[in-house]
Amino acid sequence: MEFSKLIFEPTVDLKLPPVPVSFIEVVFSDVQKIDLDDPLCTSAPLPFGISPLIQSEVVSGRLLTRGDDVKETFELSLDIKEQFSYLPGDSVGVFPQNPLAEVNQLLKRLGLDEQKNAPIEITVKKGVKKKLPIYLPLVSTPKIILESVLEIRGILKKGFLRSLAEYTTEYKEKRRLLELSSIEGAAEYDKYILQQGLTLSDVLTEIPSCVPPLSLLLEHLPRLMPRAYSIASSPLSCGKRINIVFNLVVTPRGRMGVCSSWLKNKFEDVDDLSKKFEKMGVQDSSPTRTSKTIPLFFRKPSNFRIPTPIDAPLILIGPGTGVAPFIGFIEHVSLQEKYISDGLKDPLLVYFGCRYRNRDHIYKNEMEDFVSRKFISAYRVCYSRDRLQESDPKYVQDLLYADKENVCNLVTKRGAYLFLCGDAKNMAKDVQATLVRILQECTDTTCDVAEKQIIELEKSGKFVKDVWR
Ligand SMILES: Cc1cc2nc3c(=O)[nH]c(=O)nc-3n(C[C@H](O)[C@H](O)[C@H](O)COP(=O)(O)OP(=O)(O)OC[C@H]3O[C@@H](n4cnc5c(N)ncnc54)[C@H](O)[C@@H]3O)c2cc1C
């Protein structure tokens, strides 16, 4: 691989960052009591958390999509054990584990394969005035650290590469790490580390004589962060259960996302999974891997909540997994006595988009059921790769534009709420631009004024977004 090729002559004097001060000590210990149920060091703050960490259990799961050329989308139903006050549109933070194959590969490379389950104690080196990061457990095992505590695919900072060079014996390999951490090697760093996203495992594969201690990883790799998922169910349907919906993320380098692939594994039946691993000759007695437990916590709610009472029309725009909170919204409405008996006074419109009508049109039956029960007044759907004719709307913004008079009327005259959920990278921007265009054209105003109107709607809580990438 090109990565390990030196690009500067040995005579070039590289401008290097100082070697970061080493401050963590890891010692194997005879401590016997390791709390395997708490590998995450639950006393550490939960980002945006408003609940304690909950060891939820997978009750059931569904694959919502099928066929080629579509993302795999799953729904998991989770038992959260205790009643917790939440509303549809809120989200949970899920603590995943790193992929086992990558963890095992790293353990081998660090020479810790045989001691992977041995207790270790983590302390600050004597005489160093630094504190341990709060998320690090004081007692653990190498495997737990690499599986549950550190983001082993975290971006390799230059200081880390500089430190790795100190643990590299072969001259050319050491020099290569120094090149990457140097000012002169900025373009190489950009190419391999930032653009190609090479991880620690990748670098160690290319630099075989580098054998860093576990303490160095603890000093330089970030915390394995929880991933957020919108709640796709109503507490009125079952207070102690929540549904989440997720796509299996596949990166441009063909790697599966850490959390989404871990959740996908959870979806598969535990016994089935164990049998598969047995057949492959992989043995692992770790109690954390095969269980159906998903550690999660409730995140601080945003204003992405259905208004109570519903006093104006609702326009819900959510292609793909962006539909998740809306399933919860409408289920919530459909379970309330006042709406069951009197129905909704104002229109509720849903805009959904996917690729193919028979592959990834998720929640079709549920939405059509809500339509037939009159909780949804208009359900607009488009298929970007399955249009019957060229003039059919391709994306959700095209559906909105096709309804422009109605959308404009509901927003400007009847005070409608606009909810937008899903992909932040392209979809959210395109939808927002289309809303501006609709206001501009239908109220015969300028683009500037229409843009300001949209910003005002956002400020007043009438245009609410929950977008991610
Ligand atoms: C408030 C909020 C709510 C969310 N709700 C949902 C939800 O209901 N359903 C859902 O599926 N996701 C949701 N997400 C996204 C989710 O939190 C994760 O980011 C996503 O599942 C990917 O995590 P991962 O660990 O599998 O991928 P990672 O291992 O973290 O990422 C792998 C690589 O893919 C890139 N990447 C990350 N996310 C995506 C993505 N979505 N598409 C393409 N590339 C990506 C990253 O840049 C990285 O390079 C939400 C995010 C937020 C902030």
Coordinates of C-alpha atoms and ligand atoms in Angstrom, one line a residue:
M1 CA 0.0 0.0 0.0
E2 CA 1.1 3.5 -0.8
F3 CA 0.5 4.5 2.7
S4 CA 3.8 3.2 4.2
K5 CA 6.0 4.7 1.4
L6 CA 8.3 7.4 2.6
I7 CA 8.0 10.7 0.7
F8 CA 10.8 12.8 2.1
E9 CA 14.5 12.1 1.8
P10 CA 16.1 11.0 5.1
T11 CA 18.1 14.2 5.1
V12 CA 15.0 16.4 5.3
D13 CA 14.7 17.9 8.8
L14 CA 11.0 17.3 9.7
K15 CA 9.3 19.9 12.0
L16 CA 7.6 17.7 14.6
P17 CA 5.1 18.3 17.3
P18 CA 6.5 17.6 20.8
V19 CA 5.9 14.1 22.1
P20 CA 2.7 14.4 24.2
V21 CA 3.4 13.8 27.9
S22 CA 2.4 10.2 28.9
F23 CA 0.2 10.3 32.0
I24 CA -1.7 7.0 32.2
E25 CA -0.5 3.8 33.8
V26 CA -2.1 0.5 33.2
V27 CA -1.1 -2.5 35.4
F28 CA -2.4 -6.0 35.4
S29 CA -3.9 -6.6 38.8
D30 CA -5.1 -9.4 41.0
V31 CA -8.4 -7.5 41.6
Q32 CA -11.0 -10.1 41.2
K33 CA -14.1 -8.1 41.3
I34 CA -14.8 -6.5 37.9
D35 CA -18.3 -5.2 37.3
L36 CA -18.9 -6.5 33.9
D37 CA -22.4 -5.0 34.0
D38 CA -20.9 -1.6 34.2
P39 CA -18.1 -1.5 31.6
L40 CA -19.2 2.0 30.7
C41 CA -18.3 3.6 34.0
T42 CA -21.8 4.9 34.5
S43 CA -20.8 7.6 36.9
A44 CA -19.4 9.5 33.8
P45 CA -21.8 12.1 32.4
L46 CA -24.2 10.9 29.7
P47 CA -24.1 13.4 26.8
F48 CA -27.4 15.3 26.8
G49 CA -28.7 12.6 29.2
I50 CA -31.8 13.2 31.5
S51 CA -32.1 9.6 32.7
P52 CA -29.7 7.2 34.3
L53 CA -28.3 4.5 32.1
I54 CA -30.9 1.9 31.4
Q55 CA -30.0 -1.7 30.5
S56 CA -32.8 -2.2 27.9
E57 CA -33.6 -5.5 26.4
V58 CA -34.5 -6.3 22.7
V59 CA -38.1 -7.6 22.7
S60 CA -38.5 -7.9 19.0
G61 CA -37.2 -6.6 15.7
R62 CA -38.2 -6.2 12.1
L63 CA -36.3 -5.7 8.9
L64 CA -38.4 -3.0 7.2
T65 CA -36.7 -3.0 3.8
R66 CA -35.9 -5.7 1.3
G67 CA -34.2 -6.1 -2.1
D68 CA -31.2 -4.5 -3.8
D69 CA -30.2 -0.9 -4.0
V70 CA -31.8 0.2 -0.8
K71 CA -30.5 0.7 2.7
E72 CA -31.2 -2.0 5.2
T73 CA -33.6 -0.4 7.7
F74 CA -34.5 -2.1 11.0
E75 CA -37.0 -1.5 13.8
L76 CA -36.2 -2.6 17.3
S77 CA -38.7 -2.8 20.1
L78 CA -36.9 -2.3 23.5
D79 CA -38.1 -3.0 27.0
I80 CA -36.8 -0.1 29.1
K81 CA -37.8 -1.9 32.3
E82 CA -39.3 1.1 34.1
Q83 CA -41.8 3.7 33.2
F84 CA -40.0 6.8 32.0
S85 CA -41.7 10.0 31.0
Y86 CA -41.1 10.7 27.4
L87 CA -43.0 11.8 24.2
P88 CA -42.7 10.8 20.6
G89 CA -40.0 12.9 18.9
D90 CA -37.7 12.5 21.9
S91 CA -34.5 10.5 21.4
V92 CA -32.3 8.0 23.2
G93 CA -28.6 7.7 23.3
V94 CA -27.3 4.1 22.7
F95 CA -23.9 2.9 23.8
P96 CA -22.7 0.4 21.2
Q97 CA -19.7 -1.9 21.2
N98 CA -17.0 -1.9 18.7
P99 CA -17.0 -4.7 16.1
L100 CA -15.6 -7.9 17.8
A101 CA -13.3 -8.8 14.8
E102 CA -11.7 -5.4 15.0
V103 CA -11.3 -5.6 18.8
N104 CA -9.7 -9.0 18.6
Q105 CA -7.4 -7.9 15.8
L106 CA -6.2 -4.9 17.9
L107 CA -5.8 -7.1 21.0
K108 CA -3.5 -9.3 19.0
R109 CA -1.5 -6.4 17.6
L110 CA -1.0 -5.0 21.1
G111 CA 0.2 -8.4 22.3
L112 CA -2.8 -8.6 24.7
D113 CA -4.6 -11.6 23.2
E114 CA -4.0 -13.9 26.0
Q115 CA -4.6 -11.4 28.7
K116 CA -7.7 -9.8 27.1
N117 CA -9.9 -10.8 30.0
A118 CA -7.4 -10.2 32.8
P119 CA -8.2 -7.4 35.3
I120 CA -6.3 -4.2 34.9
E121 CA -6.0 -1.1 37.0
I122 CA -5.9 2.3 35.4
T123 CA -4.2 5.2 37.2
V124 CA -2.4 8.5 36.6
K125 CA 1.3 8.1 36.6
K126 CA 3.0 9.3 39.8
G127 CA 4.3 12.8 39.7
V128 CA 2.1 13.8 36.7
K129 CA -0.4 16.6 37.3
K130 CA -3.2 15.3 35.2
K131 CA -6.5 13.7 35.8
L132 CA -7.9 10.5 34.3
P133 CA -10.7 11.2 31.7
I134 CA -13.9 10.9 33.6
Y135 CA -15.3 8.1 31.4
L136 CA -12.4 5.7 32.1
P137 CA -13.1 2.9 34.6
L138 CA -10.5 2.5 37.3
V139 CA -10.6 -1.3 37.0
S140 CA -11.4 -3.1 33.7
T141 CA -10.0 -5.5 31.2
P142 CA -8.2 -4.8 27.9
K143 CA -11.1 -6.3 26.0
I144 CA -13.7 -4.2 27.7
I145 CA -11.6 -1.1 27.1
L146 CA -11.4 -1.8 23.4
E147 CA -14.9 -3.1 23.0
S148 CA -16.9 -0.6 25.0
V149 CA -14.9 2.4 26.2
L150 CA -12.7 3.7 23.4
E151 CA -13.7 4.8 19.9
I152 CA -11.1 2.6 18.2
R153 CA -12.0 4.1 14.9
G154 CA -11.5 7.6 16.2
I155 CA -9.5 10.1 14.0
L156 CA -5.8 9.7 14.6
K157 CA -4.5 13.1 15.7
K158 CA -0.9 14.1 14.9
G159 CA 0.1 13.9 18.5
F160 CA -1.0 10.2 18.6
L161 CA 1.0 9.4 15.4
R162 CA 4.0 11.2 16.9
S163 CA 3.7 9.1 20.1
L164 CA 3.2 5.9 18.0
A165 CA 6.6 6.5 16.4
E166 CA 8.1 6.2 19.9
Y167 CA 6.9 2.6 20.0
T168 CA 8.1 1.7 16.4
T169 CA 11.4 -0.2 16.0
E170 CA 11.9 -0.4 12.3
Y171 CA 13.6 2.8 11.0
K172 CA 11.5 3.4 7.8
E173 CA 8.2 2.7 9.6
K174 CA 9.1 5.1 12.4
R175 CA 10.2 7.8 9.9
R176 CA 6.8 7.4 8.1
L177 CA 4.9 8.0 11.3
L178 CA 7.1 11.1 11.9
E179 CA 6.4 12.3 8.4
L180 CA 2.6 12.0 8.9
S181 CA 2.8 14.0 12.2
S182 CA 5.1 16.7 10.8
I183 CA 4.3 20.1 9.3
E184 CA 5.9 18.9 6.0
G185 CA 3.7 15.9 5.9
A186 CA 0.4 17.9 6.2
A187 CA -0.8 16.9 2.7
E188 CA -0.1 13.2 3.5
Y189 CA -1.9 13.4 6.8
D190 CA -4.9 15.0 5.0
K191 CA -4.9 12.4 2.3
Y192 CA -4.7 9.3 4.4
I193 CA -6.0 10.2 7.9
L194 CA -8.6 12.8 7.1
Q195 CA -9.8 11.9 3.6
Q196 CA -9.4 8.1 3.6
G197 CA -10.1 7.9 7.3
L198 CA -7.4 5.3 8.1
T199 CA -8.0 4.0 11.7
L200 CA -5.5 2.8 14.3
S201 CA -6.0 -0.8 13.1
D202 CA -5.3 0.2 9.5
V203 CA -2.1 2.1 10.5
L204 CA -0.9 -0.8 12.7
T205 CA -1.4 -3.2 9.8
E206 CA 0.8 -1.0 7.6
I207 CA 3.4 -0.4 10.3
P208 CA 4.1 -3.9 11.7
S209 CA 6.9 -2.9 14.0
C210 CA 4.7 -0.5 16.0
V211 CA 3.5 -2.1 19.2
P212 CA 2.0 0.6 21.5
P213 CA 1.0 0.0 25.1
L214 CA -2.7 0.1 26.0
S215 CA -2.1 3.2 28.1
L216 CA -1.2 5.1 24.9
L217 CA -4.6 4.3 23.4
L218 CA -6.3 5.4 26.6
E219 CA -4.4 8.7 26.3
H220 CA -5.2 9.4 22.7
L221 CA -8.4 7.7 21.5
P222 CA -11.7 9.4 22.3
R223 CA -14.5 7.9 24.3
L224 CA -16.9 5.6 22.4
M225 CA -19.8 8.0 22.2
P226 CA -23.4 7.0 22.4
R227 CA -25.4 7.4 19.2
A228 CA -28.8 9.1 19.1
Y229 CA -32.0 7.5 17.8
S230 CA -35.4 9.0 17.6
I231 CA -38.2 7.3 19.5
A232 CA -40.7 5.9 17.0
S233 CA -43.5 5.0 19.4
S234 CA -46.0 6.5 21.8
P235 CA -45.7 6.0 25.6
L236 CA -49.5 5.5 25.4
S237 CA -49.1 2.2 23.5
C238 CA -46.8 0.7 26.0
G239 CA -45.0 2.9 28.6
K240 CA -42.2 0.5 29.2
R241 CA -41.4 -0.1 25.6
I242 CA -39.9 2.1 22.9
N243 CA -39.3 1.5 19.3
I244 CA -36.3 2.8 17.4
V245 CA -35.7 2.7 13.6
F246 CA -32.3 2.7 12.1
N247 CA -30.4 2.3 8.8
L248 CA -27.4 0.2 8.6
V249 CA -24.7 2.8 7.8
V250 CA -22.1 1.7 5.3
T251 CA -19.1 4.1 4.8
P252 CA -17.6 4.9 1.4
R253 CA -14.7 2.5 2.4
G254 CA -17.3 -0.3 2.8
R255 CA -17.1 -0.4 6.6
M256 CA -20.3 -0.7 8.5
G257 CA -21.1 1.9 11.1
V258 CA -20.2 0.9 14.7
C259 CA -23.6 1.4 16.3
S260 CA -25.9 0.5 13.4
S261 CA -24.1 -2.8 12.7
W262 CA -24.0 -3.6 16.4
L263 CA -27.8 -2.9 16.6
K264 CA -28.3 -5.1 13.5
N265 CA -26.5 -7.9 15.3
K266 CA -28.9 -7.4 18.3
F267 CA -31.7 -7.8 15.9
E268 CA -30.6 -11.3 15.0
D269 CA -31.7 -14.0 17.3
V270 CA -29.1 -14.6 20.0
D271 CA -29.0 -18.3 19.6
D272 CA -28.8 -18.0 15.9
L273 CA -25.9 -15.7 16.3
S274 CA -24.0 -17.9 18.7
K275 CA -24.5 -20.9 16.3
K276 CA -23.1 -18.9 13.4
F277 CA -20.0 -17.9 15.4
E278 CA -19.6 -21.5 16.5
K279 CA -19.6 -22.7 12.9
M280 CA -17.0 -20.1 12.0
G281 CA -14.8 -21.4 14.8
V282 CA -15.0 -18.1 16.8
Q283 CA -15.2 -18.8 20.5
D284 CA -16.0 -16.1 22.9
S285 CA -17.3 -16.5 26.4
S286 CA -17.8 -12.7 27.0
P287 CA -21.2 -12.3 28.6
T288 CA -21.5 -8.8 27.1
R289 CA -21.4 -9.8 23.5
T290 CA -24.2 -12.3 23.1
S291 CA -26.8 -10.7 25.4
K292 CA -29.7 -8.8 24.0
T293 CA -29.0 -5.9 26.3
I294 CA -28.8 -2.4 24.8
P295 CA -27.5 0.3 27.3
L296 CA -29.3 3.5 26.6
F297 CA -30.5 6.7 28.2
F298 CA -33.1 9.3 27.4
R299 CA -31.7 12.5 25.9
K300 CA -32.8 16.0 26.8
P301 CA -36.0 16.7 24.8
S302 CA -35.8 19.3 22.1
N303 CA -38.9 21.2 20.8
F304 CA -39.4 18.3 18.3
R305 CA -42.7 17.4 20.0
I306 CA -46.2 17.3 18.9
P307 CA -48.1 20.4 20.1
T308 CA -50.5 19.8 23.0
P309 CA -53.4 20.3 22.3
I310 CA -53.1 20.1 18.5
D311 CA -54.4 23.6 17.7
A312 CA -53.2 24.0 14.1
P313 CA -52.5 21.9 11.0
L314 CA -49.4 19.6 11.0
I315 CA -47.1 19.1 8.1
L316 CA -44.8 16.2 8.7
I317 CA -41.9 15.8 6.3
G318 CA -39.7 12.7 6.8
P319 CA -38.2 10.6 4.1
G320 CA -36.5 7.3 4.9
T321 CA -35.9 6.8 8.6
G322 CA -36.9 10.4 9.0
V323 CA -40.4 9.0 9.3
A324 CA -39.6 7.4 12.6
P325 CA -40.8 10.1 15.1
F326 CA -43.9 10.7 13.0
I327 CA -45.0 7.1 13.4
G328 CA -44.8 7.9 17.2
F329 CA -46.6 11.3 16.8
I330 CA -49.5 9.8 14.9
E331 CA -49.8 6.7 17.1
H332 CA -49.8 9.1 20.1
V333 CA -52.7 11.1 18.6
S334 CA -54.6 7.9 17.6
L335 CA -54.5 6.7 21.2
Q336 CA -56.0 9.8 22.8
E337 CA -59.7 9.6 23.7
K338 CA -60.5 13.2 22.5
Y339 CA -59.0 12.6 19.1
I340 CA -60.6 9.1 18.8
S341 CA -64.1 10.5 19.4
D342 CA -63.8 13.9 17.7
G343 CA -61.0 13.3 15.2
L344 CA -58.5 16.0 14.4
K345 CA -59.9 19.4 13.7
D346 CA -57.1 20.4 11.5
P347 CA -55.4 18.7 8.6
L348 CA -52.4 16.4 9.2
L349 CA -50.2 16.0 6.1
V350 CA -47.4 13.5 5.8
Y351 CA -44.7 13.7 3.1
F352 CA -42.6 10.6 2.7
G353 CA -40.0 9.6 0.1
C354 CA -37.9 6.5 -0.5
R355 CA -36.3 4.7 -3.6
Y356 CA -38.7 1.9 -4.6
R357 CA -42.4 1.2 -4.0
N358 CA -41.8 -2.4 -3.1
R359 CA -38.5 -2.3 -1.3
D360 CA -38.1 0.6 1.1
H361 CA -41.5 2.1 1.5
I362 CA -41.3 1.7 5.3
Y363 CA -44.4 2.0 7.5
K364 CA -46.7 1.9 4.4
N365 CA -49.4 -0.2 6.1
E366 CA -49.3 1.8 9.4
M367 CA -49.6 5.1 7.5
E368 CA -52.4 3.8 5.3
D369 CA -54.2 2.6 8.4
F370 CA -53.9 6.1 9.9
V371 CA -55.3 7.5 6.7
S372 CA -58.3 5.2 6.7
R373 CA -59.0 6.1 10.4
K374 CA -58.8 9.8 9.4
F375 CA -55.8 10.7 11.5
I376 CA -53.9 11.6 8.4
S377 CA -55.7 13.8 5.9
A378 CA -53.0 13.6 3.1
Y379 CA -50.3 11.0 2.7
R380 CA -47.9 12.0 -0.1
V381 CA -45.2 9.5 -1.2
C382 CA -42.6 9.6 -3.9
Y383 CA -40.1 7.0 -5.2
S384 CA -36.9 8.5 -6.4
R385 CA -35.8 5.4 -8.4
D386 CA -39.2 4.0 -9.3
R387 CA -41.2 6.8 -11.0
L388 CA -43.9 5.8 -13.4
Q389 CA -43.3 8.9 -15.5
E390 CA -40.6 11.5 -15.6
S391 CA -42.9 14.2 -14.4
D392 CA -43.7 12.4 -11.1
P393 CA -42.2 14.0 -8.0
K394 CA -38.8 12.5 -7.2
Y395 CA -38.0 13.8 -3.7
V396 CA -40.1 15.0 -0.8
Q397 CA -39.4 18.6 -1.7
D398 CA -41.0 17.9 -5.1
L399 CA -44.1 16.6 -3.4
L400 CA -44.2 19.7 -1.3
Y401 CA -43.8 21.9 -4.3
A402 CA -46.6 20.0 -6.1
D403 CA -48.9 21.0 -3.2
K404 CA -47.5 24.5 -3.0
E405 CA -50.8 26.4 -2.8
N406 CA -52.1 24.2 0.0
V407 CA -48.8 24.2 1.9
C408 CA -48.5 28.0 1.7
N409 CA -52.1 28.5 2.8
L410 CA -51.8 26.2 5.8
V411 CA -48.5 27.9 6.8
T412 CA -49.4 31.5 6.3
K413 CA -53.1 31.6 7.0
R414 CA -53.8 28.7 9.4
G415 CA -50.6 28.7 11.4
A416 CA -49.5 25.2 10.5
Y417 CA -46.6 23.5 12.2
L418 CA -43.9 22.2 9.9
F419 CA -41.9 19.2 11.2
L420 CA -38.8 18.1 9.3
C421 CA -36.8 14.9 10.1
G422 CA -34.0 12.9 8.5
D423 CA -30.8 13.5 6.5
A424 CA -29.2 16.8 7.2
K425 CA -26.7 16.7 4.4
N426 CA -28.9 17.1 1.4
M427 CA -32.6 16.6 2.1
A428 CA -33.0 19.2 4.9
K429 CA -31.4 21.9 2.8
D430 CA -33.4 21.1 -0.3
V431 CA -36.7 21.0 1.7
Q432 CA -35.9 24.3 3.3
A433 CA -35.0 25.9 -0.1
T434 CA -38.3 24.6 -1.5
L435 CA -40.3 26.0 1.4
V436 CA -38.7 29.4 0.7
R437 CA -39.6 29.1 -3.0
I438 CA -43.2 28.1 -2.2
L439 CA -43.6 31.2 0.1
Q440 CA -42.0 33.4 -2.5
E441 CA -44.1 32.2 -5.4
C442 CA -47.4 31.8 -3.6
T443 CA -47.3 35.1 -1.6
D444 CA -45.7 36.9 -4.5
T445 CA -42.8 38.2 -2.5
T446 CA -39.0 38.3 -2.8
C447 CA -36.6 35.4 -1.9
D448 CA -35.2 37.5 0.9
V449 CA -38.5 38.1 2.5
A450 CA -39.5 34.4 2.1
E451 CA -36.2 33.4 3.7
K452 CA -36.9 35.7 6.6
Q453 CA -40.4 34.2 7.0
I454 CA -38.9 30.7 7.3
I455 CA -36.4 31.9 9.9
E456 CA -39.2 33.5 11.8
L457 CA -41.2 30.3 11.7
E458 CA -38.2 28.5 13.1
K459 CA -37.7 31.0 15.9
S460 CA -41.4 30.8 16.9
G461 CA -41.3 27.0 17.0
K462 CA -43.6 26.6 14.0
F463 CA -40.8 25.0 11.9
V464 CA -39.1 22.3 13.8
K465 CA -36.2 20.2 12.6
D466 CA -34.6 17.0 13.8
V467 CA -31.9 16.3 11.3
W468 CA -28.8 14.3 11.4
R469 CA -26.2 12.8 9.2
Ligands
LIG1 C1 -30.8 13.7 17.3 C2 -30.4 12.5 16.4 C3 -31.4 11.6 16.1 C4 -31.0 10.5 15.3 N1 -32.0 9.6 15.0 C5 -31.7 8.5 14.2 C6 -32.7 7.6 13.8 O1 -33.9 7.7 14.3 N2 -32.4 6.6 13.0 C7 -31.1 6.5 12.4 O2 -30.8 5.6 11.6 N3 -30.1 7.4 12.8 C8 -30.4 8.4 13.6 N4 -29.4 9.3 13.9 C9 -28.0 9.0 13.5 C10 -27.3 8.0 14.5 O3 -27.2 8.6 15.7 C11 -26.0 7.5 14.0 O4 -25.2 8.6 13.6 C12 -26.0 6.5 12.8 O5 -26.8 5.4 13.2 C13 -24.6 6.1 12.5 O6 -24.0 5.5 13.6 P1 -22.9 4.4 13.4 O7 -22.2 4.2 14.8 O8 -23.5 3.2 12.8 O9 -21.9 5.0 12.4 P2 -20.4 5.5 12.7 O10 -19.5 4.3 12.9 O11 -20.5 6.5 13.8 O12 -20.1 6.2 11.4 C14 -19.4 5.6 10.3 C15 -19.1 6.6 9.2 O13 -20.3 6.9 8.5 C16 -20.5 8.3 8.6 N5 -22.0 8.4 9.0 C17 -22.4 8.6 10.2 N6 -23.8 8.6 10.2 C18 -24.2 8.5 8.9 C19 -25.4 8.4 8.3 N7 -26.6 8.5 8.9 N8 -25.4 8.3 6.9 C20 -24.2 8.1 6.2 N9 -23.0 8.2 6.8 C21 -23.0 8.4 8.1 C22 -19.7 8.9 9.6 O14 -19.2 10.2 9.2 C23 -18.5 7.9 9.7 O15 -17.5 8.2 8.8 C24 -29.7 10.3 14.8 C25 -28.8 11.3 15.1 C26 -29.1 12.4 15.9 C27 -28.1 13.4 16.2

